[in-house]
Every structure is written in C-alpha cells, then in structure tokens.
Amino acid sequence: MLASFCSRRLLGSRIATATRPRHSFRPAALAHRIPTLPSTVRCTSNSRKPQAEVQAVRSQLDNPAAASVLNSFKASSPVSQTLTEKIVQKHTVGLPDGKFVKSGDYVTLRPHKCMTHDNSWPVATKFLSLGASRIKDPSQIVVTLDHDVQNRSEANLLKYKKIEEFAKSQGVCFYPAGRGIGHQIMIEEGYAWPGTLAVASDSHSNMYGGISCLASISFPCTDTIYKINSSQGTPVVRTDAAAIWSTTKTWWLIPPVANVHFQGRLQDGVQGKDIIVALCALFGNDEVLNHAIEFTGSEETMRSLSIDDRLTIANMTTEWGALSGLFPIDGLLQSWLRAKATEYALYKSNAASRFNHQRLDELFANPMSADKDAKHAKHLTLNLDTVPNFVSGPNSVKIATPLAELQAQNIPIQRAYLVSCTNSRRSDIRAAANVIRDKAATNAGVIPRIADHVKFYIAAASLPEQRAAEEQGDWQVLLDAGAQALPSGCGPCIGLGTGLLEPGMTGISASNRNFKGRMGSPDANAFLASPAVVTASALAGRITGPGWYSQPADWTGVEYSKGEPFSEKSVDETLEALISKLDSIIDAGPAGQAEEADSDKKEQLTEILPGFPKKISGQITFCSSDNISTDAVYPGKYTYQDDLSPEKLAEVCMSNYDPTFNSKAKSGDILVTGFGFGCGSSREQAATSILAKGINLIVSGSFGATYSRNSINNALMLLEVPRLVTRLREIFGAPDDSKEQVLTRRTGWNLEWDVQRSKVNVTEADGTTWSESVGELPPNVQEIIAAGGLEKWVKSEIEN
C-alpha cells in the first residue's frame, strides 16, 4: 500500500507541497495602495490552525502534558524548540532536570548582558533604595549615554556626571555621551552576541536579533511609557533593572513565536528598510503583536540580506508590534563576525577581548538553530523578489506606499534625517553618499546641493561608524552637499535637540518611528524611508528616489501570505517526512490505547510553595469591554500623586471606565474583562489600585504586555481564559450587541482557580459547572507574589 501510494505521488524529482488557501487577506490600510492579486498566488491565509489567535501577550498556555500523541513526532532533541526557546533555555536558572522551556512558560532569566542609558540614574536610585550597595556582577552591565546628548543644561550635565561616577565606582563598562547609540555599541563592542540573551533600557534592543542575539526585554526611561499604535518591545520599569543589578536575574513570560519566511532575493536598489516598512503595513492588523519573530529563508535568500539590512529589519520589529526579531546564525553572519574580529585585531581595539576568532571558533563549532520540527504560533511569508522601494506614512508605520506611487504625488519636504540606530551605519552613509555621487556624475562632477528649502541632518550610529565613513570619504560628500552633522546619538529620532519638525512641515527620515509628534510638532507630517530615498528626497526637495530600483513592467503587487510557506521538497525529503510520520503513528498505537495510556499517567501537579494557596476562588464581576486602558483603570490626573491612601486608590479604581464600578465590585471578587486589558501607559497604579480594592486576581481574554509585567511585579495575579469571556458574552451580551450595555456586572457566577492542577472551575448562576485548563503558575512567580511583589522579593534576596 505504501509503495503504491508513493508511486502515485512522487512523479518528479521535485515535489511541491502547499496548504490550500482559505480566504483572501488584505490589510485595510493598504487596500488602495497595493494592487489586487489573484488569491491563489498571494494575499492568502492558508494556516491549518483557526484564526482566532490571541493578539496580546499570552500569560497562560495549555499544559504541555496534554499535547496530542499524534502530534508528538520524532524530534532532533527530546523536545523540539524554536531558536528563541533554545536561547531562553540557555539563560534560564532554576529549571528542574529534564525541563525544556516553551512559549507560555514563566522563567527566571540570567541575561548575558544588561544595558541602561540615560535612565541609569533613576535605576541607580531605585537600586540603592532597595538596600543594595554593589552591583552583583559588574561584567553583566553596560551603561551608555545616548538619548539627550545635545542637552548642555546644567541639570542634564549633572545627571550625566552622576551616572558616570556611579558606573565607574561599580566597575561596569561605561560609554559617554557622543560615543554612540547604546544599541550600536552593544553590537560593535561584542556585548550583544549570537546565541545569547540581552536586555536593555530601550525598546529598540530588538535590533540585536539581526546578529541572532535575543533581546526582548527592555526598560523604559521612566516609570511611564506611552505606547502608540503598537507594542514597543516588552517595557518594564526601573525596579526590573535594579533587580538585575542586585541579583543578576529577572523573570519573563516566553511569548508565542512567529515564523516570518522570506522567499526570493532582495532586489537591486532595495534595502532592508524597504522590507520592514512593507512588513509593518502588509501585516498591519496586529499579526505579530507581542510575539517573538524568527526570520527564515533559503541560503540564497538569506545571503541577499546583509547584516546591516538584518539589523534594520530586527530594529523595527518593535514598530511592527513584536517583542523580538531573530535572524539565524548562518554563514553570512559568520563572515561578518570574522571580518569584524580581524578589523579589531589589526587596529588593537578594546573590543578585541570580546570580538575575536577564538570566541568565534567556539560559537560556530556548534551553532544554535531551531529544530526542524519546532512549532511556531504563526507563519507569514514575503517574496523579496516583489518588494520595491516603500515609504511609510504619514504619521503611521501601518501605512506604506510604493515609492513609485508616492513620488508621483510630488510631496514637498522641509526636513530630512539620516539618524538613529536603525539606519546610520557606514553602509547607510555610503548609500546616501552614492546618491550624491550619481547626481554629480551627471553634472560634470559638481557635487549637488541639498534643496534650498530643506535641512538635511545626519548623525552616525556611533563614533567608529562615523570615522569609517570619514575614511571612505562618504561623510565629507554629505557635508559638501549641505548636510548638517549632529553628535552621535538619538537626537531628532526621539524629538530631542536640533532640527525638529515644526508645525506644518513635512519630513522624511531613515529612523524608526513616525508617530504624530514624535519628531517634533504633532501638526507636522513624518515619513520613513531608506537612506538612499531620504537623500534623494533631500536633494530634490520632494519625496523621490535615486532611480536605482527598476520595477518590472509586469509587476502587479507584493506577494505575501499567511500560513505555512509554500515549499519544495526532494524525493528523499518527502519520503523521509512521510515515513517519519507513519513511524510516529505506529509507535503511538491506536487512538484508544493512546487515550488509555494518557488516563493512566500520573496527574501533573505544579509545585506549590509553602504558604501559597493551592486554590483561589471568588465571585465574578464582569467588565465586558475590550481594550480597557490603564488610564481607564487609573485616571492620569492621579498618576503623580504619591500620597494617596489605599482607600482613595480603591475609590478611583476603574472610575474612568465606569463610575459605578466602586459600588458594584467587592473585596474578594475575581474581575473578568474582555480582551486587551491594560493597554496604554505603564502606570503601576493600574495594578496597585485593583489590589487596594481587595481584588487579587484578574481573568481576561488577553492582557497588554506592559500590564502583565507590572501586575506580577506588584503581586497582582492574572489569568487568560478566552473561553470564559466568550461564555459570559453569550449570556450577558458582547460590548457591541444591541442589548443595553452594562459596563460592570455582578454575575452571580463563581470561579475557582486550582493552582496546583493548572485548571479553573466555573460555576454559573444556574448551577452549570465546567472546567478549563490554564497555564502553570510556577514557583518562581509564586515567590514574587508571596513576597508582595518584585521590590520586596529583591530586598529579601539582598538580605539573604
């Protein structure tokens, strides 16, 4: 039978396999910009999984022990893992023997490196207030000053002085203002290293993924972050950074991992910036929100993406909504690293102790990679052959237009920027200089000037990158054309210093964010593009390109899809996959035997720390709305009133959402909400006010990433149970139903969370009962909650 089956299927030397498209896919933001294509070719969703996927950080995941036997095919390791999971495994402490981490697990991490920048002094004051005096592992910490480097005020200079003195007194690596942007320093100095995990004080630490360093936990500059349009890394407050300084450790919830598969090759005249701008818009419906991303493709495809292209793409996965963007450890990366190691050895760089061939020999003796059968939460595909130059905006990364269409609109500009950690390395500066050189070649060698009504600002990602550009002559070409140089730092990208957008202006930038008001006035328009397009636009005084990309005459749009990518397999590969699958089914035995075996297994119980409750129960109070923001939970006008009593905190809790909440919700209740609870800023009172109300557990369809972290840090417990939200809406109505909406409702239902068995038991008002498996609350998180939050846990660690 097997031979007969194979003879019918394997008719050629190459076998194409693909899943059947199920429905057309077209982001609304691009419906009028990207030409319609046949659904059988592109813009399709062919996922085998249901599309009702949670679009927020998942604080819970079904118990892995409940996985179907028939899906447990043979893996190259005892448990198949993604590259993200393998790197996390390497940096997780306190794992039981034989435990393999996976998406949905809470873990305690010891990061390879931790970088802080201008927020280092607030972190230091928190560190000292916890009773700490010495950083536990100075070699783990890197301090860079990069954000407000143009600010010469006495207050800022004093802050910088305090940070430098503290860093030197602690013996940590320190880089002063003007040396470069922290993320670039982490890359070029060898602190961010392939196969390791780093954390940093800025959401664009995602950039480290360009060299296969996982960096998805980031610390904001203050205790308040304003998240606009999409997720920005995994922001956490200064207490988290102080915890790492004090203990070397932090906690993390491993996110779902999405696979983004590239096909084809990057076309001439197209840069990495065009790719990520296209991805942000083509998949602009939160497809990767709060996911870790792993980029894959054939060897030929991946070799068409230079390391600088990869750094740019990884950097802006933040704007795409992802928590990280990880490229593979491959031959191209090895060549780049070897060249850097040789360069540092020749020039006797201080980085040579970290960036050397001996260390690279160790890395590539056994390079880390995802298992072939690793499971990804989502699959997205983009054909690089079909991606032209793109421009993002105005004022949103979710809007992108092919350059050819936009330049036809003759949009004038007044500002242009080649700045930021995204696109101001030597290769970017070279691309910009070559645009000018090409213009000069058509003008008897005379360097063209920036348009009279335009100011073009440039700042290198680091001082070494600027010096390299100077040695190549590229920096001077830009200056000769009229560009204005700024110190190496963040500057205009974050709305600080010289050259900001003024009301009524239009600017085009090679940076990473064009949110309204970020680079200056909220009454200005901001576009994002590649360094070459930015420079061509500065010369022309309007949005245009250098003419390097030649769009095929038959181009009809960008090819992209949802679902597992179309793949070709050889006869041997197809036979191997088929036989492996059949062997697994045979090994598993009949379904009835599998079920019987499962029933005989010993129940998997979570370890419960002494004193921590095995069960938590209460009556359900239901707030049915989706996307209840932290401002709705805790009004902004109270955010900086630090003297509010617990009674006042409880009184104002949820008052912006529903003024009647305080009279309806009772101490000991379990609060159940819709999806996306806790989006918005990172104010910690959005967690502490609910605790003050006497509510210790919130159940939601999904939570905002920042809120999830703040809640655990403040000992507020969270559970994601989408089924419960759906069931409550079936009975009481959804927010958009025609029924009269009740914002806060006492349901008469009860919920019991069996922490030991990772299960919730629900009793409805009519006595109907049902249960649902939820993710594990492991001992490391129990410990933080039992201590009363992260700050108290850190203090106990220091004391012990």
JSON list of C-alpha atoms in Angstrom, two decimals, residues 403-566:
[
{"chain": "A", "resi": 403, "resn": "LEU", "atom": "CA", "xyz": [7.77, 54.91, -3.83]},
{"chain": "A", "resi": 404, "resn": "ALA", "atom": "CA", "xyz": [6.78, 55.00, -7.50]},
{"chain": "A", "resi": 405, "resn": "GLU", "atom": "CA", "xyz": [3.22, 55.87, -6.50]},
{"chain": "A", "resi": 406, "resn": "LEU", "atom": "CA", "xyz": [4.16, 58.37, -3.82]},
{"chain": "A", "resi": 407, "resn": "GLN", "atom": "CA", "xyz": [6.70, 60.33, -5.83]},
{"chain": "A", "resi": 408, "resn": "ALA", "atom": "CA", "xyz": [4.04, 60.90, -8.49]},
{"chain": "A", "resi": 409, "resn": "GLN", "atom": "CA", "xyz": [2.18, 62.96, -5.88]},
{"chain": "A", "resi": 410, "resn": "ASN", "atom": "CA", "xyz": [5.05, 65.48, -5.78]},
{"chain": "A", "resi": 411, "resn": "ILE", "atom": "CA", "xyz": [5.02, 65.85, -1.98]},
{"chain": "A", "resi": 412, "resn": "PRO", "atom": "CA", "xyz": [7.37, 68.66, -0.86]},
{"chain": "A", "resi": 413, "resn": "ILE", "atom": "CA", "xyz": [9.55, 68.24, 2.25]},
{"chain": "A", "resi": 414, "resn": "GLN", "atom": "CA", "xyz": [11.33, 70.67, 4.57]},
{"chain": "A", "resi": 415, "resn": "ARG", "atom": "CA", "xyz": [13.34, 68.27, 6.70]},
{"chain": "A", "resi": 416, "resn": "ALA", "atom": "CA", "xyz": [15.33, 65.09, 6.00]},
{"chain": "A", "resi": 417, "resn": "TYR", "atom": "CA", "xyz": [17.12, 62.89, 8.53]},
{"chain": "A", "resi": 418, "resn": "LEU", "atom": "CA", "xyz": [19.82, 60.24, 8.32]},
{"chain": "A", "resi": 419, "resn": "VAL", "atom": "CA", "xyz": [19.95, 59.46, 12.03]},
{"chain": "A", "resi": 420, "resn": "SER", "atom": "CA", "xyz": [19.17, 56.76, 14.65]},
{"chain": "A", "resi": 421, "resn": "CYS", "atom": "CA", "xyz": [20.21, 53.21, 15.47]},
{"chain": "A", "resi": 422, "resn": "THR", "atom": "CA", "xyz": [18.06, 51.97, 12.59]},
{"chain": "A", "resi": 423, "resn": "ASN", "atom": "CA", "xyz": [19.89, 53.34, 9.55]},
{"chain": "A", "resi": 424, "resn": "SER", "atom": "CA", "xyz": [23.02, 55.39, 10.22]},
{"chain": "A", "resi": 425, "resn": "ARG", "atom": "CA", "xyz": [25.83, 52.87, 9.96]},
{"chain": "A", "resi": 426, "resn": "ARG", "atom": "CA", "xyz": [28.71, 53.20, 7.50]},
{"chain": "A", "resi": 427, "resn": "SER", "atom": "CA", "xyz": [26.81, 51.26, 4.80]},
{"chain": "A", "resi": 428, "resn": "ASP", "atom": "CA", "xyz": [23.85, 53.61, 5.15]},
{"chain": "A", "resi": 429, "resn": "ILE", "atom": "CA", "xyz": [26.09, 56.66, 4.95]},
{"chain": "A", "resi": 430, "resn": "ARG", "atom": "CA", "xyz": [27.77, 55.11, 1.89]},
{"chain": "A", "resi": 431, "resn": "ALA", "atom": "CA", "xyz": [24.36, 54.62, 0.22]},
{"chain": "A", "resi": 432, "resn": "ALA", "atom": "CA", "xyz": [23.47, 58.25, 0.91]},
{"chain": "A", "resi": 433, "resn": "ALA", "atom": "CA", "xyz": [26.83, 59.47, -0.43]},
{"chain": "A", "resi": 434, "resn": "ASN", "atom": "CA", "xyz": [26.45, 57.37, -3.58]},
{"chain": "A", "resi": 435, "resn": "VAL", "atom": "CA", "xyz": [23.14, 59.09, -4.34]},
{"chain": "A", "resi": 436, "resn": "ILE", "atom": "CA", "xyz": [25.00, 62.39, -4.32]},
{"chain": "A", "resi": 437, "resn": "ARG", "atom": "CA", "xyz": [27.91, 60.99, -6.33]},
{"chain": "A", "resi": 438, "resn": "ASP", "atom": "CA", "xyz": [25.49, 59.74, -9.00]},
{"chain": "A", "resi": 439, "resn": "LYS", "atom": "CA", "xyz": [23.98, 63.21, -9.28]},
{"chain": "A", "resi": 440, "resn": "ALA", "atom": "CA", "xyz": [27.46, 64.71, -9.51]},
{"chain": "A", "resi": 441, "resn": "ALA", "atom": "CA", "xyz": [28.38, 62.31, -12.31]},
{"chain": "A", "resi": 442, "resn": "THR", "atom": "CA", "xyz": [25.59, 63.81, -14.43]},
{"chain": "A", "resi": 443, "resn": "ASN", "atom": "CA", "xyz": [26.69, 67.35, -13.55]},
{"chain": "A", "resi": 444, "resn": "ALA", "atom": "CA", "xyz": [30.34, 67.43, -14.70]},
{"chain": "A", "resi": 445, "resn": "GLY", "atom": "CA", "xyz": [31.47, 66.13, -11.31]},
{"chain": "A", "resi": 446, "resn": "VAL", "atom": "CA", "xyz": [29.98, 69.04, -9.36]},
{"chain": "A", "resi": 447, "resn": "ILE", "atom": "CA", "xyz": [28.54, 67.95, -6.01]},
{"chain": "A", "resi": 448, "resn": "PRO", "atom": "CA", "xyz": [24.82, 68.85, -5.96]},
{"chain": "A", "resi": 449, "resn": "ARG", "atom": "CA", "xyz": [23.40, 70.83, -3.04]},
{"chain": "A", "resi": 450, "resn": "ILE", "atom": "CA", "xyz": [20.54, 69.98, -0.74]},
{"chain": "A", "resi": 451, "resn": "ALA", "atom": "CA", "xyz": [17.40, 71.82, -1.87]},
{"chain": "A", "resi": 452, "resn": "ASP", "atom": "CA", "xyz": [17.30, 75.41, -0.58]},
{"chain": "A", "resi": 453, "resn": "HIS", "atom": "CA", "xyz": [14.13, 74.92, 1.45]},
{"chain": "A", "resi": 454, "resn": "VAL", "atom": "CA", "xyz": [15.33, 71.65, 3.04]},
{"chain": "A", "resi": 455, "resn": "LYS", "atom": "CA", "xyz": [17.56, 70.99, 6.03]},
{"chain": "A", "resi": 456, "resn": "PHE", "atom": "CA", "xyz": [19.24, 67.57, 5.98]},
{"chain": "A", "resi": 457, "resn": "TYR", "atom": "CA", "xyz": [20.51, 66.34, 9.37]},
{"chain": "A", "resi": 458, "resn": "ILE", "atom": "CA", "xyz": [22.95, 63.45, 9.73]},
{"chain": "A", "resi": 459, "resn": "ALA", "atom": "CA", "xyz": [24.27, 61.65, 12.80]},
{"chain": "A", "resi": 460, "resn": "ALA", "atom": "CA", "xyz": [26.21, 58.37, 12.76]},
{"chain": "A", "resi": 461, "resn": "ALA", "atom": "CA", "xyz": [25.08, 55.44, 14.88]},
{"chain": "A", "resi": 462, "resn": "SER", "atom": "CA", "xyz": [28.43, 55.56, 16.66]},
{"chain": "A", "resi": 463, "resn": "LEU", "atom": "CA", "xyz": [31.75, 57.36, 16.56]},
{"chain": "A", "resi": 464, "resn": "PRO", "atom": "CA", "xyz": [33.54, 54.35, 14.98]},
{"chain": "A", "resi": 465, "resn": "GLU", "atom": "CA", "xyz": [30.88, 54.23, 12.25]},
{"chain": "A", "resi": 466, "resn": "GLN", "atom": "CA", "xyz": [31.37, 57.95, 11.59]},
{"chain": "A", "resi": 467, "resn": "ARG", "atom": "CA", "xyz": [35.14, 57.56, 11.43]},
{"chain": "A", "resi": 468, "resn": "ALA", "atom": "CA", "xyz": [34.79, 54.68, 8.99]},
{"chain": "A", "resi": 469, "resn": "ALA", "atom": "CA", "xyz": [32.52, 56.84, 6.82]},
{"chain": "A", "resi": 470, "resn": "GLU", "atom": "CA", "xyz": [35.05, 59.67, 7.03]},
{"chain": "A", "resi": 471, "resn": "GLU", "atom": "CA", "xyz": [37.88, 57.36, 5.94]},
{"chain": "A", "resi": 472, "resn": "GLN", "atom": "CA", "xyz": [35.80, 56.25, 2.95]},
{"chain": "A", "resi": 473, "resn": "GLY", "atom": "CA", "xyz": [35.11, 59.86, 2.02]},
{"chain": "A", "resi": 474, "resn": "ASP", "atom": "CA", "xyz": [31.35, 59.39, 2.38]},
{"chain": "A", "resi": 475, "resn": "TRP", "atom": "CA", "xyz": [30.87, 61.68, 5.37]},
{"chain": "A", "resi": 476, "resn": "GLN", "atom": "CA", "xyz": [32.53, 64.60, 3.58]},
{"chain": "A", "resi": 477, "resn": "VAL", "atom": "CA", "xyz": [30.39, 64.09, 0.48]},
{"chain": "A", "resi": 478, "resn": "LEU", "atom": "CA", "xyz": [27.29, 64.60, 2.61]},
{"chain": "A", "resi": 479, "resn": "LEU", "atom": "CA", "xyz": [28.75, 67.69, 4.26]},
{"chain": "A", "resi": 480, "resn": "ASP", "atom": "CA", "xyz": [29.77, 69.12, 0.89]},
{"chain": "A", "resi": 481, "resn": "ALA", "atom": "CA", "xyz": [26.18, 68.71, -0.30]},
{"chain": "A", "resi": 482, "resn": "GLY", "atom": "CA", "xyz": [24.99, 70.79, 2.64]},
{"chain": "A", "resi": 483, "resn": "ALA", "atom": "CA", "xyz": [24.06, 68.20, 5.25]},
{"chain": "A", "resi": 484, "resn": "GLN", "atom": "CA", "xyz": [24.29, 69.34, 8.89]},
{"chain": "A", "resi": 485, "resn": "ALA", "atom": "CA", "xyz": [26.12, 66.97, 11.23]},
{"chain": "A", "resi": 486, "resn": "LEU", "atom": "CA", "xyz": [24.82, 66.21, 14.71]},
{"chain": "A", "resi": 487, "resn": "PRO", "atom": "CA", "xyz": [26.52, 64.32, 17.56]},
{"chain": "A", "resi": 488, "resn": "SER", "atom": "CA", "xyz": [26.20, 60.56, 17.51]},
{"chain": "A", "resi": 489, "resn": "GLY", "atom": "CA", "xyz": [23.06, 59.90, 19.50]},
{"chain": "A", "resi": 490, "resn": "CYS", "atom": "CA", "xyz": [19.30, 59.58, 19.33]},
{"chain": "A", "resi": 491, "resn": "GLY", "atom": "CA", "xyz": [18.51, 63.28, 18.86]},
{"chain": "A", "resi": 492, "resn": "PRO", "atom": "CA", "xyz": [15.71, 64.10, 16.38]},
{"chain": "A", "resi": 493, "resn": "CYS", "atom": "CA", "xyz": [14.53, 60.48, 16.24]},
{"chain": "A", "resi": 494, "resn": "ILE", "atom": "CA", "xyz": [13.06, 60.91, 19.73]},
{"chain": "A", "resi": 495, "resn": "GLY", "atom": "CA", "xyz": [12.27, 64.61, 19.47]},
{"chain": "A", "resi": 496, "resn": "LEU", "atom": "CA", "xyz": [15.33, 65.95, 21.30]},
{"chain": "A", "resi": 497, "resn": "GLY", "atom": "CA", "xyz": [17.79, 68.60, 20.23]},
{"chain": "A", "resi": 498, "resn": "THR", "atom": "CA", "xyz": [18.32, 70.36, 16.92]},
{"chain": "A", "resi": 499, "resn": "GLY", "atom": "CA", "xyz": [16.24, 70.15, 13.76]},
{"chain": "A", "resi": 500, "resn": "LEU", "atom": "CA", "xyz": [12.83, 69.00, 14.95]},
{"chain": "A", "resi": 501, "resn": "LEU", "atom": "CA", "xyz": [9.75, 69.18, 12.77]},
{"chain": "A", "resi": 502, "resn": "GLU", "atom": "CA", "xyz": [7.81, 72.42, 13.13]},
{"chain": "A", "resi": 503, "resn": "PRO", "atom": "CA", "xyz": [4.05, 72.93, 12.62]},
{"chain": "A", "resi": 504, "resn": "GLY", "atom": "CA", "xyz": [3.01, 72.46, 9.00]},
{"chain": "A", "resi": 505, "resn": "MET", "atom": "CA", "xyz": [6.29, 70.85, 7.97]},
{"chain": "A", "resi": 506, "resn": "THR", "atom": "CA", "xyz": [6.82, 67.53, 6.23]},
{"chain": "A", "resi": 507, "resn": "GLY", "atom": "CA", "xyz": [9.88, 65.44, 6.98]},
{"chain": "A", "resi": 508, "resn": "ILE", "atom": "CA", "xyz": [11.32, 62.18, 5.69]},
{"chain": "A", "resi": 509, "resn": "SER", "atom": "CA", "xyz": [13.62, 60.12, 7.90]},
{"chain": "A", "resi": 510, "resn": "ALA", "atom": "CA", "xyz": [15.65, 56.90, 7.88]},
{"chain": "A", "resi": 511, "resn": "SER", "atom": "CA", "xyz": [14.76, 56.41, 11.56]},
{"chain": "A", "resi": 512, "resn": "ASN", "atom": "CA", "xyz": [12.20, 54.01, 13.04]},
{"chain": "A", "resi": 513, "resn": "ARG", "atom": "CA", "xyz": [9.10, 55.88, 14.21]},
{"chain": "A", "resi": 514, "resn": "ASN", "atom": "CA", "xyz": [6.91, 58.42, 12.51]},
{"chain": "A", "resi": 515, "resn": "PHE", "atom": "CA", "xyz": [4.15, 58.62, 15.11]},
{"chain": "A", "resi": 516, "resn": "LYS", "atom": "CA", "xyz": [2.49, 62.01, 15.22]},
{"chain": "A", "resi": 517, "resn": "GLY", "atom": "CA", "xyz": [4.54, 64.41, 17.34]},
{"chain": "A", "resi": 518, "resn": "ARG", "atom": "CA", "xyz": [7.46, 62.06, 17.96]},
{"chain": "A", "resi": 519, "resn": "MET", "atom": "CA", "xyz": [9.99, 64.05, 15.90]},
{"chain": "A", "resi": 520, "resn": "GLY", "atom": "CA", "xyz": [8.60, 67.47, 16.75]},
{"chain": "A", "resi": 521, "resn": "SER", "atom": "CA", "xyz": [5.25, 69.16, 16.27]},
{"chain": "A", "resi": 522, "resn": "PRO", "atom": "CA", "xyz": [2.11, 67.00, 16.20]},
{"chain": "A", "resi": 523, "resn": "ASP", "atom": "CA", "xyz": [0.97, 69.32, 13.40]},
{"chain": "A", "resi": 524, "resn": "ALA", "atom": "CA", "xyz": [3.76, 68.06, 11.10]},
{"chain": "A", "resi": 525, "resn": "ASN", "atom": "CA", "xyz": [3.81, 65.04, 8.80]},
{"chain": "A", "resi": 526, "resn": "ALA", "atom": "CA", "xyz": [6.55, 62.42, 9.07]},
{"chain": "A", "resi": 527, "resn": "PHE", "atom": "CA", "xyz": [7.51, 59.73, 6.55]},
{"chain": "A", "resi": 528, "resn": "LEU", "atom": "CA", "xyz": [10.06, 56.90, 6.87]},
{"chain": "A", "resi": 529, "resn": "ALA", "atom": "CA", "xyz": [12.25, 55.56, 4.07]},
{"chain": "A", "resi": 530, "resn": "SER", "atom": "CA", "xyz": [15.67, 54.08, 3.28]},
{"chain": "A", "resi": 531, "resn": "PRO", "atom": "CA", "xyz": [18.83, 56.22, 3.45]},
{"chain": "A", "resi": 532, "resn": "ALA", "atom": "CA", "xyz": [19.00, 56.37, -0.36]},
{"chain": "A", "resi": 533, "resn": "VAL", "atom": "CA", "xyz": [15.41, 57.58, -0.71]},
{"chain": "A", "resi": 534, "resn": "VAL", "atom": "CA", "xyz": [15.84, 60.10, 2.13]},
{"chain": "A", "resi": 535, "resn": "THR", "atom": "CA", "xyz": [18.95, 61.57, 0.47]},
{"chain": "A", "resi": 536, "resn": "ALA", "atom": "CA", "xyz": [17.36, 61.72, -2.99]},
{"chain": "A", "resi": 537, "resn": "SER", "atom": "CA", "xyz": [14.38, 63.49, -1.43]},
{"chain": "A", "resi": 538, "resn": "ALA", "atom": "CA", "xyz": [16.63, 65.99, 0.35]},
{"chain": "A", "resi": 539, "resn": "LEU", "atom": "CA", "xyz": [18.29, 66.86, -2.97]},
{"chain": "A", "resi": 540, "resn": "ALA", "atom": "CA", "xyz": [15.02, 67.17, -4.87]},
{"chain": "A", "resi": 541, "resn": "GLY", "atom": "CA", "xyz": [13.07, 68.92, -2.12]},
{"chain": "A", "resi": 542, "resn": "ARG", "atom": "CA", "xyz": [10.26, 66.40, -2.52]},
{"chain": "A", "resi": 543, "resn": "ILE", "atom": "CA", "xyz": [9.73, 62.69, -1.86]},
{"chain": "A", "resi": 544, "resn": "THR", "atom": "CA", "xyz": [11.52, 60.79, -4.59]},
{"chain": "A", "resi": 545, "resn": "GLY", "atom": "CA", "xyz": [14.13, 58.08, -5.10]},
{"chain": "A", "resi": 546, "resn": "PRO", "atom": "CA", "xyz": [17.57, 57.78, -6.66]},
{"chain": "A", "resi": 547, "resn": "GLY", "atom": "CA", "xyz": [16.32, 55.68, -9.55]},
{"chain": "A", "resi": 548, "resn": "TRP", "atom": "CA", "xyz": [18.32, 52.59, -8.55]},
{"chain": "A", "resi": 549, "resn": "TYR", "atom": "CA", "xyz": [15.35, 50.24, -8.46]},
{"chain": "A", "resi": 550, "resn": "SER", "atom": "CA", "xyz": [13.85, 49.21, -11.77]},
{"chain": "A", "resi": 551, "resn": "GLN", "atom": "CA", "xyz": [10.30, 47.99, -11.32]},
{"chain": "A", "resi": 552, "resn": "PRO", "atom": "CA", "xyz": [9.41, 45.11, -13.68]},
{"chain": "A", "resi": 553, "resn": "ALA", "atom": "CA", "xyz": [6.87, 46.02, -16.32]},
{"chain": "A", "resi": 554, "resn": "ASP", "atom": "CA", "xyz": [4.63, 43.13, -15.24]},
{"chain": "A", "resi": 555, "resn": "TRP", "atom": "CA", "xyz": [4.78, 43.96, -11.52]},
{"chain": "A", "resi": 556, "resn": "THR", "atom": "CA", "xyz": [1.29, 43.73, -10.07]},
{"chain": "A", "resi": 557, "resn": "GLY", "atom": "CA", "xyz": [1.97, 43.94, -6.36]},
{"chain": "A", "resi": 558, "resn": "VAL", "atom": "CA", "xyz": [3.83, 42.42, -3.45]},
{"chain": "A", "resi": 559, "resn": "GLU", "atom": "CA", "xyz": [3.48, 38.68, -2.90]},
{"chain": "A", "resi": 560, "resn": "TYR", "atom": "CA", "xyz": [2.83, 37.83, 0.73]},
{"chain": "A", "resi": 561, "resn": "SER", "atom": "CA", "xyz": [0.72, 35.33, 2.61]},
{"chain": "A", "resi": 562, "resn": "LYS", "atom": "CA", "xyz": [-0.36, 33.98, 5.95]},
{"chain": "A", "resi": 563, "resn": "GLY", "atom": "CA", "xyz": [0.07, 30.34, 6.80]},
{"chain": "A", "resi": 564, "resn": "GLU", "atom": "CA", "xyz": [2.91, 27.87, 6.38]},
{"chain": "A", "resi": 565, "resn": "PRO", "atom": "CA", "xyz": [5.03, 28.79, 3.36]},
{"chain": "A", "resi": 566, "resn": "PHE", "atom": "CA", "xyz": [4.92, 27.00, 0.05]}
]
